[in-house]
PDB file of C-alpha atoms in Angstrom:
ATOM      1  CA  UNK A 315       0.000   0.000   0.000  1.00 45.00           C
ATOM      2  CA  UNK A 316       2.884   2.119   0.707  1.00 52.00           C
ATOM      3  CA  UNK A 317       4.298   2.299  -2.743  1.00 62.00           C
ATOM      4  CA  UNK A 318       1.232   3.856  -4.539  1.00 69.00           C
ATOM      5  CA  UNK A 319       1.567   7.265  -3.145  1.00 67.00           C
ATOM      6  CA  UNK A 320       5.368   6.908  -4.018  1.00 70.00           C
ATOM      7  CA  UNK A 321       4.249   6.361  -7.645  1.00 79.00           C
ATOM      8  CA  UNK A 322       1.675   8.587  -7.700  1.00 79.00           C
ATOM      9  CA  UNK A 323       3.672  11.293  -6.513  1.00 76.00           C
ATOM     10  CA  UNK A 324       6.414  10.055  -8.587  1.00 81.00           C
ATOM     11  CA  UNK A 325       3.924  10.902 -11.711  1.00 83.00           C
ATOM     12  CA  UNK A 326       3.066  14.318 -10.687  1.00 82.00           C
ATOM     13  CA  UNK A 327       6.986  15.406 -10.146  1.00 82.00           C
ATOM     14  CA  UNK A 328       7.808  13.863 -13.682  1.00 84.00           C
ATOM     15  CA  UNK A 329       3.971  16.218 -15.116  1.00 85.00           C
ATOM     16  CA  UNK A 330       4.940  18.956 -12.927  1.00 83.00           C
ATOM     17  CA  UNK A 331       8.824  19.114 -14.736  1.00 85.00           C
ATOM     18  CA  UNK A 332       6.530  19.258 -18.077  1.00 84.00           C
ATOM     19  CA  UNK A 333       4.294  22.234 -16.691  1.00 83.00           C
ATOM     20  CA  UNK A 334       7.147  24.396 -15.217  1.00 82.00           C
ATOM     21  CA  UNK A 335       8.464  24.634 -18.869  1.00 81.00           C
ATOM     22  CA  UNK A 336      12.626  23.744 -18.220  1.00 83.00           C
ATOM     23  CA  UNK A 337      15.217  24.552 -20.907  1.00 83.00           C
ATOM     24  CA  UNK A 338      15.111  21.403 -22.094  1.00 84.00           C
ATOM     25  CA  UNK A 339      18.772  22.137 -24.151  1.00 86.00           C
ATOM     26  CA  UNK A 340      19.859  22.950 -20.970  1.00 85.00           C
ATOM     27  CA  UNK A 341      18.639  20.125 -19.351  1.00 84.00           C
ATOM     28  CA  UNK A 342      20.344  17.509 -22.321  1.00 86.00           C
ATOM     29  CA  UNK A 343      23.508  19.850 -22.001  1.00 86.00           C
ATOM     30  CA  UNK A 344      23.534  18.572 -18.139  1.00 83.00           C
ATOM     31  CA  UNK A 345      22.860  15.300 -18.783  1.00 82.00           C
ATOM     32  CA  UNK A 346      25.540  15.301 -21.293  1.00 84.00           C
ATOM     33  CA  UNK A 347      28.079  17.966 -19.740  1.00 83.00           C
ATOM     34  CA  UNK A 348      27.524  17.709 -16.221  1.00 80.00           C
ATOM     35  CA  UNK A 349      29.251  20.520 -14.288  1.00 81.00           C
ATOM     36  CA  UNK A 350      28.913  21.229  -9.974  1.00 81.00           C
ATOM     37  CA  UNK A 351      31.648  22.712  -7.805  1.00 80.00           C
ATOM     38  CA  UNK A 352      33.852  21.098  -4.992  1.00 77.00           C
ATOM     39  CA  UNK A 353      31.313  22.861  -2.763  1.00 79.00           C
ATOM     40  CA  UNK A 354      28.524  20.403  -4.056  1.00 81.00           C
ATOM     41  CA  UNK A 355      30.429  17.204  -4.348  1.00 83.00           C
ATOM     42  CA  UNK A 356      28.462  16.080  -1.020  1.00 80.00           C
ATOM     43  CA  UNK A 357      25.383  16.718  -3.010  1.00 80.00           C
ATOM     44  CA  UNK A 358      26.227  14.961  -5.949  1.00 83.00           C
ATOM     45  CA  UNK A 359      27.686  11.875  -3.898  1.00 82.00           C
ATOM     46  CA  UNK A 360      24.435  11.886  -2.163  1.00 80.00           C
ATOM     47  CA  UNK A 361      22.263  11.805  -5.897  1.00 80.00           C
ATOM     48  CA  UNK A 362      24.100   9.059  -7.358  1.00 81.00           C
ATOM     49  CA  UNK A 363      23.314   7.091  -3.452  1.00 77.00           C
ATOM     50  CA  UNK A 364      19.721   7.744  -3.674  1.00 76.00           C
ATOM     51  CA  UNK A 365      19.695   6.402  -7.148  1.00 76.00           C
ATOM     52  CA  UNK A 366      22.120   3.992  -7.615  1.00 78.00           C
ATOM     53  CA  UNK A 367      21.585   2.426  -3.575  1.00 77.00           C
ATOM     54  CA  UNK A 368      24.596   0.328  -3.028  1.00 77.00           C
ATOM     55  CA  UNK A 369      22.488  -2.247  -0.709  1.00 75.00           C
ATOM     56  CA  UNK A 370      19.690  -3.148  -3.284  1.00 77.00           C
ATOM     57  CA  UNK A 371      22.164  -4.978  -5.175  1.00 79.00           C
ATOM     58  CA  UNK A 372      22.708  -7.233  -2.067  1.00 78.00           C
ATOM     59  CA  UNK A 373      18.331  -7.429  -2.309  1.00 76.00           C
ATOM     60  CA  UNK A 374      18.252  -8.001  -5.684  1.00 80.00           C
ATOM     61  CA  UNK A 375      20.779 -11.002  -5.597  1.00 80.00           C
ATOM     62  CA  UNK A 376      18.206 -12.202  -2.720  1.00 78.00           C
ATOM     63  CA  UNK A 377      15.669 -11.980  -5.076  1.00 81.00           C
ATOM     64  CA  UNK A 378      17.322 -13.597  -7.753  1.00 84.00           C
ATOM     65  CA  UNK A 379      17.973 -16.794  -5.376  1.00 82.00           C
ATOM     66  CA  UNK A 380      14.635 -17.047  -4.079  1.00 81.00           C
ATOM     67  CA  UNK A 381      13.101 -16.909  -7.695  1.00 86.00           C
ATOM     68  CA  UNK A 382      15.323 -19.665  -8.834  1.00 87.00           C
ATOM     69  CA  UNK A 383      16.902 -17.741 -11.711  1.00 87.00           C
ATOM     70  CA  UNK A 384      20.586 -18.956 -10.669  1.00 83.00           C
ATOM     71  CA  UNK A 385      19.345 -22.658 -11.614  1.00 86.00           C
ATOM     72  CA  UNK A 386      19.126 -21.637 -15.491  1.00 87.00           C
ATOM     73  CA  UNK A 387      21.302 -18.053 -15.752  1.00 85.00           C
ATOM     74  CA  UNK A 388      21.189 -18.243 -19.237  1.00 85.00           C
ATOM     75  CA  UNK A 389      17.784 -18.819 -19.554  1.00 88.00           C
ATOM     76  CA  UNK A 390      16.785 -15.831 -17.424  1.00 88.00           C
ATOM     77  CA  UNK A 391      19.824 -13.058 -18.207  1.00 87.00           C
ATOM     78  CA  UNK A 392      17.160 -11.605 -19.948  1.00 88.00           C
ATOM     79  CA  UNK A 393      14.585 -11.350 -18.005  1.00 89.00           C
ATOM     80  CA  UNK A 394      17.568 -10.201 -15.435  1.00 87.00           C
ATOM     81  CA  UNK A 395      18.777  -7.628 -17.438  1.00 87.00           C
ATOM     82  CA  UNK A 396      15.152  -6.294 -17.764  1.00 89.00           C
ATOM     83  CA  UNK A 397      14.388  -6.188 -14.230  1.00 87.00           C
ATOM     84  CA  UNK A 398      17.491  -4.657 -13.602  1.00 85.00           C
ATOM     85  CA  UNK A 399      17.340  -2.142 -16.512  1.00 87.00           C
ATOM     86  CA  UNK A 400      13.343  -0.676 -15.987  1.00 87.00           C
ATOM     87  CA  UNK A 401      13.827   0.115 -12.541  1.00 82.00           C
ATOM     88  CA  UNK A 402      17.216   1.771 -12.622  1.00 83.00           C
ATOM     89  CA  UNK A 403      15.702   3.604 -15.763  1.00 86.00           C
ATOM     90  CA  UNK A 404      12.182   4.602 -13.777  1.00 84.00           C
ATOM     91  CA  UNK A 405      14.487   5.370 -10.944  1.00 82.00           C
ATOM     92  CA  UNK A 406      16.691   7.350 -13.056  1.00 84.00           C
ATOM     93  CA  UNK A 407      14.099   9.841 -14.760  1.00 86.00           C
ATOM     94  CA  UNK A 408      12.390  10.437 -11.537  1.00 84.00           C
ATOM     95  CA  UNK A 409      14.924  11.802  -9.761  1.00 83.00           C
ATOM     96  CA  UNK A 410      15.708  13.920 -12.579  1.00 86.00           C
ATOM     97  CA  UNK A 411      12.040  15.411 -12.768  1.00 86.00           C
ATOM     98  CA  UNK A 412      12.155  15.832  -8.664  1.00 84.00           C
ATOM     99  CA  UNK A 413      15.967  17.650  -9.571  1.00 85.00           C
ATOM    100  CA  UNK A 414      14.290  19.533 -12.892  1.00 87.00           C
ATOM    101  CA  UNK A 415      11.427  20.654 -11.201  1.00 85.00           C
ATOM    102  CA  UNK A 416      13.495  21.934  -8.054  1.00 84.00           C
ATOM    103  CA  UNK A 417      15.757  24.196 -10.168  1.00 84.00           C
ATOM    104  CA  UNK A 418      13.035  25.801 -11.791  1.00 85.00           C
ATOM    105  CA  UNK A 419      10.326  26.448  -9.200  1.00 84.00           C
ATOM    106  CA  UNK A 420      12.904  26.406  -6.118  1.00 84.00           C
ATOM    107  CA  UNK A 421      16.076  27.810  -7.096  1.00 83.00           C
ATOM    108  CA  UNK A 422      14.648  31.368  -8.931  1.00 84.00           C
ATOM    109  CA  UNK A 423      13.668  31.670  -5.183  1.00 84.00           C
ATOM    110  CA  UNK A 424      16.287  30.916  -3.109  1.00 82.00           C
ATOM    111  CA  UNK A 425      18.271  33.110  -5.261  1.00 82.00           C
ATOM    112  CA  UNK A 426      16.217  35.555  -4.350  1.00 84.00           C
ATOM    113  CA  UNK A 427      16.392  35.003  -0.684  1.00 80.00           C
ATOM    114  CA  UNK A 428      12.846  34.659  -0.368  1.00 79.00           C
ATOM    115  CA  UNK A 429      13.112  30.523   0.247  1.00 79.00           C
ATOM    116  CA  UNK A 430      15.035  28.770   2.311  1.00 81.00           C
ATOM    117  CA  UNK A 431      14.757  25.185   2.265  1.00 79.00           C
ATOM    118  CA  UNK A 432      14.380  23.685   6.064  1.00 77.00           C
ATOM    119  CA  UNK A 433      11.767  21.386   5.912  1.00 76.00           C
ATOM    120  CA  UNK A 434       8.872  19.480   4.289  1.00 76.00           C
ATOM    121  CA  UNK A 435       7.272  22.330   3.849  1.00 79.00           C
ATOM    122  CA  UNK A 436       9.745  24.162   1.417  1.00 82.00           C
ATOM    123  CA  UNK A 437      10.631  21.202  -0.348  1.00 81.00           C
ATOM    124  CA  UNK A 438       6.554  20.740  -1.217  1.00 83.00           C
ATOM    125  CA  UNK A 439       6.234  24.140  -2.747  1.00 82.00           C
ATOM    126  CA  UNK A 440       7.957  22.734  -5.850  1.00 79.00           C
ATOM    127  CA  UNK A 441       4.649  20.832  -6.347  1.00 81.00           C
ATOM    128  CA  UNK A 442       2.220  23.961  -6.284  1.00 81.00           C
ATOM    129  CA  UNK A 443       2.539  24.543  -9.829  1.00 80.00           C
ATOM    130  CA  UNK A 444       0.302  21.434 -10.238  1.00 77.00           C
ATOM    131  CA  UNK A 445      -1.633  20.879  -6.681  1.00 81.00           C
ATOM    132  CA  UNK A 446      -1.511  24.057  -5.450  1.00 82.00           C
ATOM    133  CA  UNK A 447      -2.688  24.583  -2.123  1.00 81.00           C
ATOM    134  CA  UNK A 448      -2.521  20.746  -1.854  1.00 82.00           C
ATOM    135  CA  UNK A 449       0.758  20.575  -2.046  1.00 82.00           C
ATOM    136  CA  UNK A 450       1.894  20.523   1.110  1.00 83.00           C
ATOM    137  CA  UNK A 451       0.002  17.993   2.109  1.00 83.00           C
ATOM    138  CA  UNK A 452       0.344  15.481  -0.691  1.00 80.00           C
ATOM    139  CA  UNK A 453       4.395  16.009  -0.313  1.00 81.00           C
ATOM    140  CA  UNK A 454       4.108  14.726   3.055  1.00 79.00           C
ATOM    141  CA  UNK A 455       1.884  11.919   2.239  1.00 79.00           C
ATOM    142  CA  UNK A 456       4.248  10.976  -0.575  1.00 76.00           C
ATOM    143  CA  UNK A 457       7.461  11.717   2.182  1.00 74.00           C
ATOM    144  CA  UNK A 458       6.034   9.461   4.685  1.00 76.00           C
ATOM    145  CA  UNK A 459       5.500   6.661   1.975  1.00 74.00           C
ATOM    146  CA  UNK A 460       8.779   7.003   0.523  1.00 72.00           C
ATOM    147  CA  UNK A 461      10.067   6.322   3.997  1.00 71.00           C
ATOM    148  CA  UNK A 462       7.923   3.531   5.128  1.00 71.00           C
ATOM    149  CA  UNK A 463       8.297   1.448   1.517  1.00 69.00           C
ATOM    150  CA  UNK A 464      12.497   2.384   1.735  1.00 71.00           C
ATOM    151  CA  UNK A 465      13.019   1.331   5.068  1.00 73.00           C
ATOM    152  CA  UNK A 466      12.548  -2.151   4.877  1.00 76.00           C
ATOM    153  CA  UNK A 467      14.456  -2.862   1.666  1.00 76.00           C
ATOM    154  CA  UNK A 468      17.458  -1.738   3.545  1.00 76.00           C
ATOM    155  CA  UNK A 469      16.875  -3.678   7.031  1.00 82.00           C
ATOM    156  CA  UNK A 470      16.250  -6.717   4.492  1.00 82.00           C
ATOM    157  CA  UNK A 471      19.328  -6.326   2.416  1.00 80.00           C
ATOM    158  CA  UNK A 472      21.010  -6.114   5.762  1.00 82.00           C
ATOM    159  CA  UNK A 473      19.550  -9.304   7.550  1.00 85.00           C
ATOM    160  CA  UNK A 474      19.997 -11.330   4.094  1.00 84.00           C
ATOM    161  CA  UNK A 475      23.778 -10.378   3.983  1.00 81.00           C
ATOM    162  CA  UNK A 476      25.048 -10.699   7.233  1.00 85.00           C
ATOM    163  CA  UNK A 477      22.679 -13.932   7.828  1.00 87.00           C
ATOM    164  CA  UNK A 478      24.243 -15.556   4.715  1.00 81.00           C
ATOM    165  CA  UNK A 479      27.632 -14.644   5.549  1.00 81.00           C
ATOM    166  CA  UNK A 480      27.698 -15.998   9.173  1.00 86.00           C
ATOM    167  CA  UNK A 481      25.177 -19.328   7.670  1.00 86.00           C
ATOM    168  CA  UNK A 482      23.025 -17.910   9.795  1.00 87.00           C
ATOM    169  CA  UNK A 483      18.953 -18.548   8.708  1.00 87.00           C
ATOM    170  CA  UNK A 484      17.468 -16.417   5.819  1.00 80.00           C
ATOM    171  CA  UNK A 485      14.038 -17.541   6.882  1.00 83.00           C
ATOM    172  CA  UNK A 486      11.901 -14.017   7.546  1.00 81.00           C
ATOM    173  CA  UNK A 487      10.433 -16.006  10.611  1.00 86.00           C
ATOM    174  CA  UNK A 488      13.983 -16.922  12.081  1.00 88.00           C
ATOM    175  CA  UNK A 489      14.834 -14.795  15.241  1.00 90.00           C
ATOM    176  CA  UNK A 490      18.203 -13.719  14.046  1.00 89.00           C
ATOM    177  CA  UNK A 491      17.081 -12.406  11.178  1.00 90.00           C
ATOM    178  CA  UNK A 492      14.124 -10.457  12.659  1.00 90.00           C
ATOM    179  CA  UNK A 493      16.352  -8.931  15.360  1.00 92.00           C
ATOM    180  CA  UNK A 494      18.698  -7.662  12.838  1.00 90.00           C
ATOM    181  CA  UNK A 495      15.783  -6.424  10.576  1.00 87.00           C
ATOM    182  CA  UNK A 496      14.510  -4.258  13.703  1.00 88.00           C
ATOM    183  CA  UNK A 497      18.007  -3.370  14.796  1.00 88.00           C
ATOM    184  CA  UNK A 498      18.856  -1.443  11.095  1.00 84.00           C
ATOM    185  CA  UNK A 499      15.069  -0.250  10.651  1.00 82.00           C
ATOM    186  CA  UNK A 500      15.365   0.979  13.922  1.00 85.00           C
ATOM    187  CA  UNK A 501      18.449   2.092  15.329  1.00 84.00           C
ATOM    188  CA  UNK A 502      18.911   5.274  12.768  1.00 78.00           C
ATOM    189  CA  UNK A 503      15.508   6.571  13.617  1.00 77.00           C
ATOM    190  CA  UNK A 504      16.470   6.473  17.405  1.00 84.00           C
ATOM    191  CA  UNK A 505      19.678   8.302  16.304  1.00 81.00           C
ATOM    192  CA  UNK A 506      18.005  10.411  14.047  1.00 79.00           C
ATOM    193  CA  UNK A 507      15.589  11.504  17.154  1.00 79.00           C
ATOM    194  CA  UNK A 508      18.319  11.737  20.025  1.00 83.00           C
ATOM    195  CA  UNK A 509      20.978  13.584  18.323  1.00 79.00           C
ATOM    196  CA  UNK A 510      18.044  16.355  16.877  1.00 77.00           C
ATOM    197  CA  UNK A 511      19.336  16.656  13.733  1.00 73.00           C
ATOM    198  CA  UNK A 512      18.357  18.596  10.545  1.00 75.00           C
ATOM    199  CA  UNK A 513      16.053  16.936   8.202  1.00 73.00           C
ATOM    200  CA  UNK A 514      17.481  18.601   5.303  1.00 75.00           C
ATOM    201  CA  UNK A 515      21.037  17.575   6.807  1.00 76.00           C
ATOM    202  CA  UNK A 516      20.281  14.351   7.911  1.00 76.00           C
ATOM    203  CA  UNK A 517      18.656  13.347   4.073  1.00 75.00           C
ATOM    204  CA  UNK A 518      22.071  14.331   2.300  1.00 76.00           C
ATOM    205  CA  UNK A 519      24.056  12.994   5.166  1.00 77.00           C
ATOM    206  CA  UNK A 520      22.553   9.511   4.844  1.00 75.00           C
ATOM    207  CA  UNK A 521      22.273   9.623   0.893  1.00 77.00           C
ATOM    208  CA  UNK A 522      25.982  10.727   0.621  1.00 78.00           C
ATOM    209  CA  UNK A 523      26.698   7.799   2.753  1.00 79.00           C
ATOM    210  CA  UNK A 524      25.153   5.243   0.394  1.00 77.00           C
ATOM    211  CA  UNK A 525      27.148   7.098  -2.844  1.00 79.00           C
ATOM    212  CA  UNK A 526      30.408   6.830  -0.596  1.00 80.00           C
ATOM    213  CA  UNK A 527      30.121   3.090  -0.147  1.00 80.00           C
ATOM    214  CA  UNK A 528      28.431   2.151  -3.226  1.00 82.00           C
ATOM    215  CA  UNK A 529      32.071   1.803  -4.975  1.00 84.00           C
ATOM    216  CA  UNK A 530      32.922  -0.599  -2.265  1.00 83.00           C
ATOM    217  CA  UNK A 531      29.759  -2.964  -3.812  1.00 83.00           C
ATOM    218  CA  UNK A 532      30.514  -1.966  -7.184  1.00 85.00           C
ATOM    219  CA  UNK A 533      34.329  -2.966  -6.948  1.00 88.00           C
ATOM    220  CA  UNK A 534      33.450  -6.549  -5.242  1.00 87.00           C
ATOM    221  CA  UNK A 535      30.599  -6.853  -8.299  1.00 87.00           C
ATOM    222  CA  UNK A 536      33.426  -6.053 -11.264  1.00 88.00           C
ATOM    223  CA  UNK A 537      35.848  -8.260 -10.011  1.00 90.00           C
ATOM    224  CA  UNK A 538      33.112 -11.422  -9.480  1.00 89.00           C
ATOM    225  CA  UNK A 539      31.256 -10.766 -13.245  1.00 89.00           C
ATOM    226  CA  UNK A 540      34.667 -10.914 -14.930  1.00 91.00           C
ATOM    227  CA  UNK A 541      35.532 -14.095 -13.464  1.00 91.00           C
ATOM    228  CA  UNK A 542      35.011 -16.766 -15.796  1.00 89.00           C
ATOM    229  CA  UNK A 543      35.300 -19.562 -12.550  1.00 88.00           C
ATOM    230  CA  UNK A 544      31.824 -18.055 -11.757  1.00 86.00           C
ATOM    231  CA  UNK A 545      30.488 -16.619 -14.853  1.00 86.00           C
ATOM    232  CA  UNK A 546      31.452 -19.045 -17.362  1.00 86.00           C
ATOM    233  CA  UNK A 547      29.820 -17.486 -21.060  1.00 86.00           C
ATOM    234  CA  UNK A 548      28.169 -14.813 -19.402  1.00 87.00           C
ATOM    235  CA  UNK A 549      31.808 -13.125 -18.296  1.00 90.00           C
ATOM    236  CA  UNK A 550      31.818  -9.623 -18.764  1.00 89.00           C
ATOM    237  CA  UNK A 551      31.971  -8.008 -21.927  1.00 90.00           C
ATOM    238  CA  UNK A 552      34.791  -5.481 -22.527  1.00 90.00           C
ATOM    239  CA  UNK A 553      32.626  -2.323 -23.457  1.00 92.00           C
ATOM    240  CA  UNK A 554      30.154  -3.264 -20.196  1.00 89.00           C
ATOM    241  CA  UNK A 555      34.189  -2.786 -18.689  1.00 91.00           C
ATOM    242  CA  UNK A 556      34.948   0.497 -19.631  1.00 93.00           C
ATOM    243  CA  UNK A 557      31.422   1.993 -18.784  1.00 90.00           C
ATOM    244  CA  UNK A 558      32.028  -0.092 -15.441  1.00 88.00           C
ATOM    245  CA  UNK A 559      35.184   1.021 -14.298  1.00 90.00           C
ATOM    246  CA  UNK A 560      34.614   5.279 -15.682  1.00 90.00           C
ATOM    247  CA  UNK A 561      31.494   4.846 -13.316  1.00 86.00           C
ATOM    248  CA  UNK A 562      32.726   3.113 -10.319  1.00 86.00           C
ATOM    249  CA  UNK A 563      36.052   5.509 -11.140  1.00 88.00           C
ATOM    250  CA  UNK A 564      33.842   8.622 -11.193  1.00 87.00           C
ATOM    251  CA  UNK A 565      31.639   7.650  -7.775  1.00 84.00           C
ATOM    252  CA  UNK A 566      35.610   6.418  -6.189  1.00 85.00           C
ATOM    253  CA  UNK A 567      36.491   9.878  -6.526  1.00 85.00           C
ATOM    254  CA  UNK A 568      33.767  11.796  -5.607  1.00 83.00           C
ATOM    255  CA  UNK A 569      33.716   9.490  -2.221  1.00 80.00           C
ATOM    256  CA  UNK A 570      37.381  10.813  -2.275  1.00 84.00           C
ATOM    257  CA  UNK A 571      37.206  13.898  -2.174  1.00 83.00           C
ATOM    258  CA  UNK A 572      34.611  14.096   0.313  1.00 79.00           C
ATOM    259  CA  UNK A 573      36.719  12.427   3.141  1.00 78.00           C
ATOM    260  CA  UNK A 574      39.466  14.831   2.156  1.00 79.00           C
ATOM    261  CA  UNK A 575      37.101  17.421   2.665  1.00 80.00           C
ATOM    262  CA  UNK A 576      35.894  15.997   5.838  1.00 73.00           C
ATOM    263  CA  UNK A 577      39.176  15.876   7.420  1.00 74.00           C
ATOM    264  CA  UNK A 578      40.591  19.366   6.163  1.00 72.00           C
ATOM    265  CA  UNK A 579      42.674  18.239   3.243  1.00 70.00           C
ATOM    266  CA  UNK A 580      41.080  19.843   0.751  1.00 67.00           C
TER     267      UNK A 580
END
């Protein structure tokens, strides 16, 4: 139930980056030529996290076990590729309609200096070119689905890895796998709620997080796909290589940079 407002809201962000009438050469010249600052490399870490999330590749290998595919990988690299491919795509254009639709209602005005983004509230006026007055209170509804269908998929990906690395029962009933579950759905939002922090803050902080160790995933992924002992035929191409490493390259030193930056180097 959960993931209907998500896609519903979803719709209106990529309708309302129609209505709001972007440069759209400027928008394929970004997409192209992408330029930010050392000032926003946090914020750019923390886009490629939300997008690319380094832990649903651990769920999606779960997922790919428990629907059998690994019995017959040839017959189902496919159907692999396709449920691998829509999503990321989906994912992909959403976040740049949310992005889109942020530069042209929000920016003009924070330029300004008659916004300043510091909550829910803020954030939702970048909908009122479509709902209007409802905006603020379809953002939230859409904000407090987002969070309640997200959460999970990272307290699974969690209990599936570290009960399959320590043999430990995958079974959703097992009790070491629920008390893990409710430890990392849990613990953040008791951090989150004792240390008081910004939303706004807390959001990047978390997303930058995910972009910082997403190269650690990638790296371990790259090495196992071009190993033939595992693979066999379906090894690695060499062009899937060199998009593969300018990527994982690109997000290693972006995650670089920011713990440079966060101990005073640069």
């Amino acid at each position: 139930m959960s993931e209907e407002p998500v896609i519903v809201m979803s719709a209106v962000f990529l309708i309302d980056m129609i209505a709001v009438g972007p440069n759209y050469g400027e928008m394929i010249k970004g997409l192209t030529i992408p330029e930010f600052s050392s000032s926003q490399v946090l914020l750019v870490t923390g886009l490629i996290g939300t997008t690319v999330v380094p832990y649903n590749l651990y769920l999606h290998s779960s997922a790919v076990l428990e629907r059998g595919w690994h019995k017959n990988p040839k017959g189902f690299t496919g159907l692999a590729r396709l449920d691998t491919i829509i999503p990321m795509c989906i994912g992909g254009l959403v976040t740049m309609a949310v992005g889109v639709t942020a530069a042209a209602v929000l920016n003009p005005r924070f330029l300004e200096g008659t916004l300043k983004i510091e909550n829910a509230a803020d954030m939702s006026t970048a909908l009122e070119p479509i709902l209007g007055p409802f905006a603020y209170v379809f953002f939230n509804i859409g904000l407090f689905a987002a969070a309640v269908s997200s959460m999970p998929m990272a307290a699974l990906s969690a209990a599936y890895v570290t009960t399959e690395t320590f043999n430990m029962s995958n079974d959703l009933k097992a009790p070491g796998f629920r008390i893990i579950l409710s430890l990392v759905a849990w613990l953040p939002v008791i951090i989150f709620v004792v240390m008081n922090s910004s939303p706004i803050a807390t959001i990047i902080a978390a997303q930058s997080i995910n972009g910082m160790l997403l190269p650690i995933t990638a790296v371990f992924v790259l090495i196992f796909v071009n190993r033939k002992s595992i693979m066999g035929d379906l090894v690695n191409k060499a062009w899937l290589n060199v998009l593969a490493f300018v990527a994982v390259g690109f997000v290693c030193f972006l995650g670089i940079v920011n713990i440079l930056k966060a101990i005073g180097v640069v």
